[in-house]
Short mmCIF file of C-alpha atoms in Angstrom, two decimals:
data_model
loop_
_atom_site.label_atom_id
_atom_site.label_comp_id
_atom_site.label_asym_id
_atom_site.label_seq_id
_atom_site.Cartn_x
_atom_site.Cartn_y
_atom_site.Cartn_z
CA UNK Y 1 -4.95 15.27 -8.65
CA UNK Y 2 -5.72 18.48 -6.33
CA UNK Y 3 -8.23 16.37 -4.62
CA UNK Y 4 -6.30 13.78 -3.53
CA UNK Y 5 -3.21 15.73 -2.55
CA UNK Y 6 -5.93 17.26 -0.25
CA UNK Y 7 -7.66 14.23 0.57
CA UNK Y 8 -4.04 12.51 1.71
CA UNK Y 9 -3.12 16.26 3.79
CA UNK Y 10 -6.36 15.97 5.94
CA UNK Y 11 -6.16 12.55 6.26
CA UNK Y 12 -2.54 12.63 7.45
CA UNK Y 13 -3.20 15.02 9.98
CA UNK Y 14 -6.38 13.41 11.40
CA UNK Y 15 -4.44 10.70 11.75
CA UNK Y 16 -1.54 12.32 13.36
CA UNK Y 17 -3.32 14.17 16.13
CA UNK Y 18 -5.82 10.98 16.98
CA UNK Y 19 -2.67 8.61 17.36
CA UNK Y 20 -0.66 11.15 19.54
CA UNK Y 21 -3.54 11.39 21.99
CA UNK Y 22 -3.91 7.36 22.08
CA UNK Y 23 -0.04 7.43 23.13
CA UNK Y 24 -0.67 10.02 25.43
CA UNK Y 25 -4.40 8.44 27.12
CA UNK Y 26 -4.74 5.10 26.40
CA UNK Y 27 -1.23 3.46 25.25
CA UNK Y 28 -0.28 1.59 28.87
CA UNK Y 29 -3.60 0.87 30.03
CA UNK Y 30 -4.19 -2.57 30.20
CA UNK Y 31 -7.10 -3.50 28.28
CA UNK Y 32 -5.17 -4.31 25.13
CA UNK Y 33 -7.87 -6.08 23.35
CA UNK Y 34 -10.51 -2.73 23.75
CA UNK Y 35 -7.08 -0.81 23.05
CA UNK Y 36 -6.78 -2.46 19.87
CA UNK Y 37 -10.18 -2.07 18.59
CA UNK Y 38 -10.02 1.55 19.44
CA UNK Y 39 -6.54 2.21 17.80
CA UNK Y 40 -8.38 0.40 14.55
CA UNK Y 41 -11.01 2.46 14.76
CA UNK Y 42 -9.00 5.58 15.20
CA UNK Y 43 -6.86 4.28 11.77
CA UNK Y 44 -9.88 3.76 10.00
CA UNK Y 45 -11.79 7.04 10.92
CA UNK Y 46 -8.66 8.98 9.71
CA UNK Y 47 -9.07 7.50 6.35
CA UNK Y 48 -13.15 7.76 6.28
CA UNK Y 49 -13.85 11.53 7.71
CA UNK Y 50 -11.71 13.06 5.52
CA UNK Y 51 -13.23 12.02 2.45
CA UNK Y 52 -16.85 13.07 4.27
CA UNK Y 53 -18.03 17.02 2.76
CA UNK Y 54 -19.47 18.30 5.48
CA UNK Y 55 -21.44 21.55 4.44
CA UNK Y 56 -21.07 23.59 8.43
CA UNK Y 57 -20.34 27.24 9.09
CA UNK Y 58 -17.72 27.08 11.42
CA UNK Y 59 -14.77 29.64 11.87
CA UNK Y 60 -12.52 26.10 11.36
CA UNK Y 61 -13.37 25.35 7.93
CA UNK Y 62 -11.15 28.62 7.19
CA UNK Y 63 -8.35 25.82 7.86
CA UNK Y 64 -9.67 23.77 4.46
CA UNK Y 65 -9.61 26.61 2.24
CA UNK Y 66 -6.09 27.50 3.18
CA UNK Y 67 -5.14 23.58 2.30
CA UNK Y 68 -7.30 23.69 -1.01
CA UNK Y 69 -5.58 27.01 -1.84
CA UNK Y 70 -2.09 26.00 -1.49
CA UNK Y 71 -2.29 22.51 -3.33
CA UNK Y 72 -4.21 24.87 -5.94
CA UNK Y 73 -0.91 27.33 -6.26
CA UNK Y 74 -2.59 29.84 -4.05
CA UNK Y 75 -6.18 30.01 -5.91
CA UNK Y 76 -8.61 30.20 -3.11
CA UNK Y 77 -12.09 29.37 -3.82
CA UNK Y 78 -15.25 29.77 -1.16
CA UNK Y 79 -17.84 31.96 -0.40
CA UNK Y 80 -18.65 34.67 -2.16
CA UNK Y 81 -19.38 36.64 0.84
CA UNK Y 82 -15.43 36.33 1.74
CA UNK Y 83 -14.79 37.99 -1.61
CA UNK Y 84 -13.45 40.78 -0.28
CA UNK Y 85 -11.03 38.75 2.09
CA UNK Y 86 -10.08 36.79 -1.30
CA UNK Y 87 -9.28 39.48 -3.05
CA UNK Y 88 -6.44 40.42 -1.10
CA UNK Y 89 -4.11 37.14 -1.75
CA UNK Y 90 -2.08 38.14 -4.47
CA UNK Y 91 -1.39 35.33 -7.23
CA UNK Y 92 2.12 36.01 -8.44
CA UNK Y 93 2.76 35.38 -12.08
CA UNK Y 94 -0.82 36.03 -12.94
CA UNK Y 95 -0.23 39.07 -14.53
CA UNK Y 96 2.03 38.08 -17.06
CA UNK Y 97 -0.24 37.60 -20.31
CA UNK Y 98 2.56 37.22 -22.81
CA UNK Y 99 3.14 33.61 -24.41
CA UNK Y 100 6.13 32.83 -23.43
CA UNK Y 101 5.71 33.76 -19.41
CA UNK Y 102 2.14 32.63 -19.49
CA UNK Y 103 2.94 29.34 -20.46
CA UNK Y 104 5.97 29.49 -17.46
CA UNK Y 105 3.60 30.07 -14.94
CA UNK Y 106 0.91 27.82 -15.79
CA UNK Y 107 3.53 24.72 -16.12
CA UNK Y 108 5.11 25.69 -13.28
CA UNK Y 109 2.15 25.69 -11.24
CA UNK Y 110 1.17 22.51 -12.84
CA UNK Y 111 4.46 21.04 -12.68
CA UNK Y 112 4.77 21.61 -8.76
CA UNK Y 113 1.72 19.39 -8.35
CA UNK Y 114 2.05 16.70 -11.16
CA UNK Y 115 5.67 16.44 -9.40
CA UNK Y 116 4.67 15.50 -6.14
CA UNK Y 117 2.04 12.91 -7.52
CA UNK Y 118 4.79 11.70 -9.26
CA UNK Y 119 6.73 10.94 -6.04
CA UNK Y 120 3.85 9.68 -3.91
CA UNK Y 121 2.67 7.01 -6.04
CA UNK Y 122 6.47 6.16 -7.05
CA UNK Y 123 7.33 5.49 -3.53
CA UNK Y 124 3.46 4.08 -2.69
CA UNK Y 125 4.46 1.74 -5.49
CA UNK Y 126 7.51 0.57 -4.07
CA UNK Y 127 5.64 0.17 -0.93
CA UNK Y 128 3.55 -2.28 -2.35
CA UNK Y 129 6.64 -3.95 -4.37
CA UNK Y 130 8.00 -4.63 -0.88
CA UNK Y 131 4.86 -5.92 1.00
CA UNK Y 132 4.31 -8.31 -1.92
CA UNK Y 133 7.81 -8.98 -1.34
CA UNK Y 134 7.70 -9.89 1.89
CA UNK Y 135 4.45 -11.62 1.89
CA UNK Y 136 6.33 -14.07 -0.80
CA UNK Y 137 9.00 -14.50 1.18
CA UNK Y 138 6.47 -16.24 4.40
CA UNK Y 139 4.78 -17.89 1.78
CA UNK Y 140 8.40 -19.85 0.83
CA UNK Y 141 9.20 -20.35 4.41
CA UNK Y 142 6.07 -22.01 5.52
CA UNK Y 143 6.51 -24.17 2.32
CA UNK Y 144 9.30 -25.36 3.15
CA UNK Y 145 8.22 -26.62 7.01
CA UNK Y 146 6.58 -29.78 7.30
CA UNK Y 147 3.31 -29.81 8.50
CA UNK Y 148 2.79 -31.54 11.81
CA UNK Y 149 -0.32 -32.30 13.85
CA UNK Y 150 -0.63 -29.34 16.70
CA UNK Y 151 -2.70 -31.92 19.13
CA UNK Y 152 0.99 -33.50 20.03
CA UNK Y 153 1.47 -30.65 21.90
CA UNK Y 154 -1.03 -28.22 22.70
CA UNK Y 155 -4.81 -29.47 23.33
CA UNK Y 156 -6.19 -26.91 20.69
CA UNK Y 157 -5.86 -27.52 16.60
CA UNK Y 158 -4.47 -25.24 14.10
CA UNK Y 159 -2.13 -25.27 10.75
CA UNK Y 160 1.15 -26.25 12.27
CA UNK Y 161 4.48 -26.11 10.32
CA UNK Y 162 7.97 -27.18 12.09
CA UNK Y 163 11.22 -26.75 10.17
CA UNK Y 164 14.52 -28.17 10.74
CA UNK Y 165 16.31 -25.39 9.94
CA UNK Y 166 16.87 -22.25 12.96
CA UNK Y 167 13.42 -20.11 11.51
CA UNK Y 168 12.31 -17.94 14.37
CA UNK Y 169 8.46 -19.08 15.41
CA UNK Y 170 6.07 -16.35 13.76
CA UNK Y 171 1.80 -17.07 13.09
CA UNK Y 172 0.91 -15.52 9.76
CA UNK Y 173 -2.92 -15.47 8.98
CA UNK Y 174 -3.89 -18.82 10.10
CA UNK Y 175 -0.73 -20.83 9.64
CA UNK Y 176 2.27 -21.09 13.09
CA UNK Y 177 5.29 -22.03 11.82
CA UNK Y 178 8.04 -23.07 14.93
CA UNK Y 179 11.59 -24.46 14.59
CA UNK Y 180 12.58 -28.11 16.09
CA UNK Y 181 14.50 -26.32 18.25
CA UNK Y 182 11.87 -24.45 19.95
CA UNK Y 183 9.07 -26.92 19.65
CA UNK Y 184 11.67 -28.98 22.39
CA UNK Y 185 12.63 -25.92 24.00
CA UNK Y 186 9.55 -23.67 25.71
CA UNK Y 187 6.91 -25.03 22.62
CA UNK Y 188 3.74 -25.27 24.48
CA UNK Y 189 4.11 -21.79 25.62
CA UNK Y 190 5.68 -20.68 22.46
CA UNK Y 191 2.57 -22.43 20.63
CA UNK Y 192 0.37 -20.85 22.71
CA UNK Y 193 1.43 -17.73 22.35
CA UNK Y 194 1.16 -18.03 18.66
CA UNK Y 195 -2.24 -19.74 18.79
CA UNK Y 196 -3.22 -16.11 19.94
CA UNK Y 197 -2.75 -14.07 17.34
CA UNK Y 198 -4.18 -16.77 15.06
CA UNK Y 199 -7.58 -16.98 17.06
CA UNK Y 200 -7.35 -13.19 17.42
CA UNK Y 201 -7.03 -12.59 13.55
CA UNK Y 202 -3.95 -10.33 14.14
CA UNK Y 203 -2.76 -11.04 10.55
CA UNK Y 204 -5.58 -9.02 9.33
CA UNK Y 205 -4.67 -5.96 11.20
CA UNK Y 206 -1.32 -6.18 10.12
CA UNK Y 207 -2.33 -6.31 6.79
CA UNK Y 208 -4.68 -3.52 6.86
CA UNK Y 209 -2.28 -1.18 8.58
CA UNK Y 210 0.40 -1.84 6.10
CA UNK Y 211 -2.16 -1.04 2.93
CA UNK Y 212 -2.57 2.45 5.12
CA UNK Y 213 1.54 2.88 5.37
CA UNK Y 214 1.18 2.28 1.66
CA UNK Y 215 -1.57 5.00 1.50
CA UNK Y 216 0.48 7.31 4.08
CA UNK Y 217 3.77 6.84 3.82
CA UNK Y 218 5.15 9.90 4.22
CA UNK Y 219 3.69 10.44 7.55
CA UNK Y 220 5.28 9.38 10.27
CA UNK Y 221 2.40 8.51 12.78
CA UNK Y 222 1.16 6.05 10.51
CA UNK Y 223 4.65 3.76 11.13
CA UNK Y 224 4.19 4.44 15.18
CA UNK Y 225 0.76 3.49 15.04
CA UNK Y 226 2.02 0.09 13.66
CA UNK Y 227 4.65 -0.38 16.57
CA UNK Y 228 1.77 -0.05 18.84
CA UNK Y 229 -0.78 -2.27 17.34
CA UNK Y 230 1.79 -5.20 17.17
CA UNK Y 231 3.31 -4.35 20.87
CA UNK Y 232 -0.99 -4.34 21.70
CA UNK Y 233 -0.76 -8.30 19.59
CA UNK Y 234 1.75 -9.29 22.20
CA UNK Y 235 0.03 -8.13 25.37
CA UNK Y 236 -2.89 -9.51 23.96
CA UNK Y 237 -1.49 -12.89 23.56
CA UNK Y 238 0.11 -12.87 26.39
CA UNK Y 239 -2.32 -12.55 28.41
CA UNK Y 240 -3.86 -15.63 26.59
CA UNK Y 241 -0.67 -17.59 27.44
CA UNK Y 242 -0.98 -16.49 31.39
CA UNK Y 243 -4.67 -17.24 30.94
CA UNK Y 244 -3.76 -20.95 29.86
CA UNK Y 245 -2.34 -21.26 33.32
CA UNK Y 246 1.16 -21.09 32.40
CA UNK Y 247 3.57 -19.66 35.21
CA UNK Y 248 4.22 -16.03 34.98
CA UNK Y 249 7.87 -16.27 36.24
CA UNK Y 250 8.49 -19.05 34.02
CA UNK Y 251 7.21 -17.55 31.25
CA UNK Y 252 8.91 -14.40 31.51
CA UNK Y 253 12.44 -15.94 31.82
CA UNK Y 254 11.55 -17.84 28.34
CA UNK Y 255 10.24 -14.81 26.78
CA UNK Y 256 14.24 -13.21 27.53
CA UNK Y 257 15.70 -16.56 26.95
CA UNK Y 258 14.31 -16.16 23.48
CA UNK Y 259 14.59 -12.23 22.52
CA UNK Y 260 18.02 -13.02 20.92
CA UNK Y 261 18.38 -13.26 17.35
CA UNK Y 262 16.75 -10.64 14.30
CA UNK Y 263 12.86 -10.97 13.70
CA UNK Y 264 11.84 -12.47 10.38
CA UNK Y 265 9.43 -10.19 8.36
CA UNK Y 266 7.21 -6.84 10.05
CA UNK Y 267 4.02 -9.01 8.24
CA UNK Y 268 4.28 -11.73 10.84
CA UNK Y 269 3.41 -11.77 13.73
CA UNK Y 270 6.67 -12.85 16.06
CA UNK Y 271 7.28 -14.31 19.22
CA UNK Y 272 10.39 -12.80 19.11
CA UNK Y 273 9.15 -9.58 18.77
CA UNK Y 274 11.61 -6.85 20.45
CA UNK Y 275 10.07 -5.39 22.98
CA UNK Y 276 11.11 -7.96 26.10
CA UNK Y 277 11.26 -4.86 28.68
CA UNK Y 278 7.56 -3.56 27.53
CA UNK Y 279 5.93 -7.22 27.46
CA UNK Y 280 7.18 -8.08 30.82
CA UNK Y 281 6.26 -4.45 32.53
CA UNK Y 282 2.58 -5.20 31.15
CA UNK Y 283 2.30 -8.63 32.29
CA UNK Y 284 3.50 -7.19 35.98
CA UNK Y 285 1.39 -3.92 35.86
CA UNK Y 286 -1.69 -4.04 37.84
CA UNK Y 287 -5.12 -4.57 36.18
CA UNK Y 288 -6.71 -0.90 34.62
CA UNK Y 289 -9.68 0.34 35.84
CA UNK Y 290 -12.75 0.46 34.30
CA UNK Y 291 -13.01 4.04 34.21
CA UNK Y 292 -9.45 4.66 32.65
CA UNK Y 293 -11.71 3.42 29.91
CA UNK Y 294 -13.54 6.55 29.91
CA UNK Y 295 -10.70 8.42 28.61
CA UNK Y 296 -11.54 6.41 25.30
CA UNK Y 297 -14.29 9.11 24.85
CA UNK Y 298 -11.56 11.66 23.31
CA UNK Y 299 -12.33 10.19 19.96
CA UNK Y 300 -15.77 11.68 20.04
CA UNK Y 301 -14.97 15.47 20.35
CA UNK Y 302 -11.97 15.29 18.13
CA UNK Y 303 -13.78 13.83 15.40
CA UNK Y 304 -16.04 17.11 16.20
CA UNK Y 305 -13.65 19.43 15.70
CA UNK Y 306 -12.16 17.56 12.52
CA UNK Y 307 -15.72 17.69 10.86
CA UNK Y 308 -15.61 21.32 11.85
CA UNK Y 309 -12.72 21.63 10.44
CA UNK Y 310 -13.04 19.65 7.03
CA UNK Y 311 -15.95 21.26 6.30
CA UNK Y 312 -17.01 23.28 3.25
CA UNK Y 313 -18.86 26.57 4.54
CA UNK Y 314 -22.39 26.32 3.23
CA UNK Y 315 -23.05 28.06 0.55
CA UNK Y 316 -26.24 29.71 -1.40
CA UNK Y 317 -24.62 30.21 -4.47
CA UNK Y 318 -26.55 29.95 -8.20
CA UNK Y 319 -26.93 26.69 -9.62
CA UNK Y 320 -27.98 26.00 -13.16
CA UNK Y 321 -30.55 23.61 -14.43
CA UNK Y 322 -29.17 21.11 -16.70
CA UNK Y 323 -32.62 18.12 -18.07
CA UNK Y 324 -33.26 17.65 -14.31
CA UNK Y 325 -29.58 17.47 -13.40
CA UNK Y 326 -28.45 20.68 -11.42
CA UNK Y 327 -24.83 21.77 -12.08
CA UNK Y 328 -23.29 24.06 -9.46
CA UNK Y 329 -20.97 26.44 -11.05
CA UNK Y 330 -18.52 27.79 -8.41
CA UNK Y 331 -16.33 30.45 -8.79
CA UNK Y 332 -14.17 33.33 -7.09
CA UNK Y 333 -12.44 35.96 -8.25
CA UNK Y 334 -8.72 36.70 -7.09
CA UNK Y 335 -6.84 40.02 -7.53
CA UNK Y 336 -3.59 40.62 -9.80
CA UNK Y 337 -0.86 42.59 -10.00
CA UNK Y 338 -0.69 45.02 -12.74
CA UNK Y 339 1.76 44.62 -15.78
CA UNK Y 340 5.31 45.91 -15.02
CA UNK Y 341 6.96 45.55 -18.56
CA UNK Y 342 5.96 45.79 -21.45
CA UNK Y 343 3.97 42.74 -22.73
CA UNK Y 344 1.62 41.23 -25.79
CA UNK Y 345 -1.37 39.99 -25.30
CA UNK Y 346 -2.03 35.65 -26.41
CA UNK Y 347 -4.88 37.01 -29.11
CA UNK Y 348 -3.55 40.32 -30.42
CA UNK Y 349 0.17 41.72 -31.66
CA UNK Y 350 -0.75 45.02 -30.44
CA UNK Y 351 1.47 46.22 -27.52
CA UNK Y 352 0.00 46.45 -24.05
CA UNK Y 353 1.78 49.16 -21.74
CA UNK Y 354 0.52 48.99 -18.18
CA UNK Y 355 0.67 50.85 -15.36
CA UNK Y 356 1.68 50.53 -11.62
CA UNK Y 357 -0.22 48.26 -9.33
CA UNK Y 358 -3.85 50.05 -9.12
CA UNK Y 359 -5.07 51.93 -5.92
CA UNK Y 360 -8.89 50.08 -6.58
CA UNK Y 361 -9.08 47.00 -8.89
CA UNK Y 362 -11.64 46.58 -11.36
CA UNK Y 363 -15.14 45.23 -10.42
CA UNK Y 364 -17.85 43.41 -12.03
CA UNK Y 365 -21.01 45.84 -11.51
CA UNK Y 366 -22.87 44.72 -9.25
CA UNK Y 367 -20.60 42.93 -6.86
CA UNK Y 368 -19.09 39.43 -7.04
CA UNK Y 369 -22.33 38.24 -6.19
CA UNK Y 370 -23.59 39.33 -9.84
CA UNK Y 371 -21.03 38.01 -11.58
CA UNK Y 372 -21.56 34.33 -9.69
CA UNK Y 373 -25.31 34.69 -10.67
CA UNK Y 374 -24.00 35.93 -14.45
CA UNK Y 375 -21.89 33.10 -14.89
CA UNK Y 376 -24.47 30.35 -13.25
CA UNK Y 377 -27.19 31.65 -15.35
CA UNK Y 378 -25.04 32.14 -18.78
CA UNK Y 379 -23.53 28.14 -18.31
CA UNK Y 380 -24.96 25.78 -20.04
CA UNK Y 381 -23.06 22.50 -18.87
CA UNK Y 382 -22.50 20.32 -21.58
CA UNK Y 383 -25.15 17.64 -21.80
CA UNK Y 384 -22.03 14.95 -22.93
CA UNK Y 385 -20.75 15.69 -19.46
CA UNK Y 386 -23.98 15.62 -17.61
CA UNK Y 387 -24.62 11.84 -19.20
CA UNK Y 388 -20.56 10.69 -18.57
CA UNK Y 389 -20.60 12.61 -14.69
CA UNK Y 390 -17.78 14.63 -15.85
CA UNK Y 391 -16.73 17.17 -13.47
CA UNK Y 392 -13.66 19.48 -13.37
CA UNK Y 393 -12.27 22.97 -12.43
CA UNK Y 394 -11.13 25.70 -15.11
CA UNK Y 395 -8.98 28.66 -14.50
CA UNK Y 396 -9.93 31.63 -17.09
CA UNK Y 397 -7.11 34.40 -17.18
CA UNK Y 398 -8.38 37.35 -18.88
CA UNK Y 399 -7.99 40.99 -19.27
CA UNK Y 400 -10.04 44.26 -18.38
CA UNK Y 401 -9.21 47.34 -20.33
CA UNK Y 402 -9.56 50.74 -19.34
CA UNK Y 403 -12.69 50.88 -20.58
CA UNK Y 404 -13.97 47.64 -18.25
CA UNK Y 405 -13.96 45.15 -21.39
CA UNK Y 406 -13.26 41.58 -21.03
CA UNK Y 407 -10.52 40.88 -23.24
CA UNK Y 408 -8.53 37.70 -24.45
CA UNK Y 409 -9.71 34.98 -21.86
CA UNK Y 410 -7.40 32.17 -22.28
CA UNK Y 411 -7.77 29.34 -20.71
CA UNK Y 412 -4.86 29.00 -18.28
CA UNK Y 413 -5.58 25.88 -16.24
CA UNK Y 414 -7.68 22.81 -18.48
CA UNK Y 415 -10.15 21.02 -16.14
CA UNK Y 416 -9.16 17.74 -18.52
CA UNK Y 417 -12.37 17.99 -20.82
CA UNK Y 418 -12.17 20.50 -23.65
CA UNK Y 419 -16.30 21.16 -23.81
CA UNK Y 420 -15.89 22.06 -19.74
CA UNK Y 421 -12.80 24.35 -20.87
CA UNK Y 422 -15.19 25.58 -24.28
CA UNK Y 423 -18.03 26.36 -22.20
CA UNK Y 424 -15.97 28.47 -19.34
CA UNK Y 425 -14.25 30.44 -22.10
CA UNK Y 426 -17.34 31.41 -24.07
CA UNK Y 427 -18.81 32.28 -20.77
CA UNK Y 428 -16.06 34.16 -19.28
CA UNK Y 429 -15.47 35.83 -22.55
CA UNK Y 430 -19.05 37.34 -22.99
CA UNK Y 431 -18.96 38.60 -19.84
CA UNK Y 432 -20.37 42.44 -19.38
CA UNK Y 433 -18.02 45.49 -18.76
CA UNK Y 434 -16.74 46.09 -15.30
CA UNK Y 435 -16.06 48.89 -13.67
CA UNK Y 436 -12.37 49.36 -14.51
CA UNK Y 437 -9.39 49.65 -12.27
CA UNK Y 438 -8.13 52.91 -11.09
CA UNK Y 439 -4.58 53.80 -10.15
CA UNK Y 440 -3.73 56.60 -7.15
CA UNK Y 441 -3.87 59.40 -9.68
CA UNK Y 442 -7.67 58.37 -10.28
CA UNK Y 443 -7.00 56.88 -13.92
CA UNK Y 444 -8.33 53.99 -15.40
CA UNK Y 445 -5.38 51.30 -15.81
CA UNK Y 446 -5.76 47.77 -17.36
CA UNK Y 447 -5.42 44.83 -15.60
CA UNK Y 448 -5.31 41.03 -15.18
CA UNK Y 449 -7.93 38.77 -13.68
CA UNK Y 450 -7.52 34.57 -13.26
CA UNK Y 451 -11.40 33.67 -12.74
CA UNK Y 452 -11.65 29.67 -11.37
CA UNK Y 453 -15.00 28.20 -13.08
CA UNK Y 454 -15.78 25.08 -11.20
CA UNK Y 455 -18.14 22.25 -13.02
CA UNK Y 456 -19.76 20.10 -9.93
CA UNK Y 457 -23.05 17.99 -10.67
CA UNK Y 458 -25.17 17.75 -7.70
CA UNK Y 459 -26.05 14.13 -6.49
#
């Protein structure tokens, strides 16, 4: 679930940035076809490079660890190099070993995420309920038209259906459906017009931009990038009409003479689409340049920068030999706060008394370093999960005594798959002494540590 909360927060900020700077460059230039392809491109690359790991060192991937370590609750995992740096985020809560507040801070963390998956793919559900919905609802209406042969009164051919009743003329995938009214009123513009978008596939985009709204609902960008591809359908057929020969003035008076009255459904594609002011500006504007197609190129260094960004710093960490298969075991270690009351450990009824917050935490000898080659050597990943691809993360909260001894590792955060969760504890539990934690007055103190074990099988 942490991956795809972090999957959907790149994603939606990709997506944000590249469709402000296509409002900003390219949004009243007049090559709406190239315009269209590009803002496609844009949507799709949003969804794609996200997903991409890119292994760079670059001082922007620090951005990606900050997302992974909030969806995570604060746990930030990396580099062991950056231990130091790591060490310094304090996890609240950690500390607390007892049952009762143990338990509280590992379903609150928990409960934080599962809650917002909860709500995403609630309201991503509804979002489908309603394009279904709607996509029902054209279905009905085209039904009930009556299909009529489009030769009679446009000199191209396409699924034509004309109602009796006042529908408003829409083209939906390959079908035009037109009123009486209209067909006697403006209709070989009107079919033209509508001809358009079904010869330019404009269904399809529609479609595939309202799966992404589904996907990214709660961003906002992703509804303004739908305004502009269907305000791009309209220049675009528009142009077609003008193209057809069709008088420009004449036109333009029909296109107001018709923006009265509600559009049918955001699926269709509508010739009474509301934006009379916009469509007639365009037709009047003078012709781009070729070169304000240049400014196109922006897509190339921020898709750069986002790699840069959404990378994964690379790393030369341990891995573990599993039959053939090689199983990266990832890890960092994050400092906790001392005990401040009086507490019991999960394993043991005797009474723990801590100390204040100590001056130098405990180490494993060695360095981090060490204990990532320990614990890659030491796991064995469980052959059951090597043949089924299982993967996962563990969190192992443990304690080190005064004397540096690892001490009741619970596991505080299941990956999902008890032998992954079996196989961190036995290795976190067996773990050597470490140098123990010294308060201000140079005594050893005890002290909580919440080691992340990740399981990742390289392919």
């Amino acid at each position: 679930m942490d991956i795809l909360l972090i999957y959907l927060i790149k994603s939606a900020l990709f997506l944000s940035v590249s469709v402000a700077l296509f409002m900003l460059l390219m949004c009243y230039e007049t090559f709406h076809r190239f315009n269209r392809c590009l803002l496609l491109f844009v949507l799709a690359t949003s969804m794609i490079l996200p997903a991409v790991n890119f292994a760079v060192d670059s001082p922007m991937s620090r951005f990606t660890q900050i997302i992974e370590m909030l969806v995570n609750g604060g746990y930030e995992y990396g580099d062991a190099n950056n231990f130091s740096a790591f060490a310094e985020y304090t996890m609240s809560g950690v500390s607390v070993v007892n049952d009762e507040t143990a338990s509280f801070v590992e379903s609150t963390a928990f409960g934080v995420v599962e809650s917002v998956a909860i709500l995403y793919f609630v309201v991503a559900f509804i979002m489908l309920l309603r394009l279904i919905y709607m996509y029902v609802q054209v279905t009905l209406i085209l039904q009930k038209g009556q299909r009529h042969n489009s030769l009679l009164y446009v000199p191209f051919s396409t699924r034509l259906k004309v109602h009796s009743d006042d529908y408003k003329p829409f083209s939906w995938f390959g079908w035009i459906s037109i009123s009486e009214k209209d067909i006697a009123d403006g209709g070989h513009e009107i079919l033209t017009h509508e001809y358009a978008h079904v010869k330019n596939r404009h269904s399809w985009d529609i479609l595939f931009i309202d799966l992404l709204i589904i996907v990214q609902w709660f961003n906002p960008m992703v509804w303004v990038a739908k305004r502009m591809i269907k305000d791009i359908h309209e220049y675009e057929a528009d142009s077609a009409v003008l193209a057809a020969g069709v008088d420009d003035k004449q036109y333009q008076l029909l296109i107001i003479k018709k923006a009265v009255g509600a559009r049918l459904y955001s699926i269709a594609n509508s010739f009474n689409h509301s934006l009379t002011k916009k469509r007639i500006t365009m037709m009047c504007k003078e012709k781009s340049s070729l070169w304000s197609c240049t400014k196109a190129l922006y897509i190339l260094p921020l898709a750069v920068v986002a790699a840069c960004t959404f990378s994964s710093p690379k790393s030369d960490e341990p891995s573990a030999k599993v039959n053939e298969n090689v199983a990266d075991v990832e890890m960092s270690a994050a400092k906790s706060e001392s005990l401040s009351a009086e507490v019991k450990s999960e394993k043991s009824n005797e009474a723990v008394v801590p100390t204040a917050v100590p001056e130098k935490n405990a180490q494993f000898k060695g360095g981090p370093n060490a204990m990532m080659s320990y614990i890659a050597q030491n796991t064995k990943y469980p052959q059951q999960c090597v043949d089924e691809s299982v993967e996962g993360r563990v969190l192992i909260n443990f304690i080190i005594t005064k004397e540096g001894l690892v001490k009741d590792a619970a596991v505080m955060k299941s990956s999902g798959n008890k032998l992954l969760d079996d196989e961190a504890l036995r290795v976190v539990s067996g773990m050597p002494a470490f140098i123990p934690a010294v308060d201000k007055d140079g005594n050893n103190v005890q002290v909580n540590f919440a080691l992340p074990v990740v399981f990742k099988l390289n392919k």
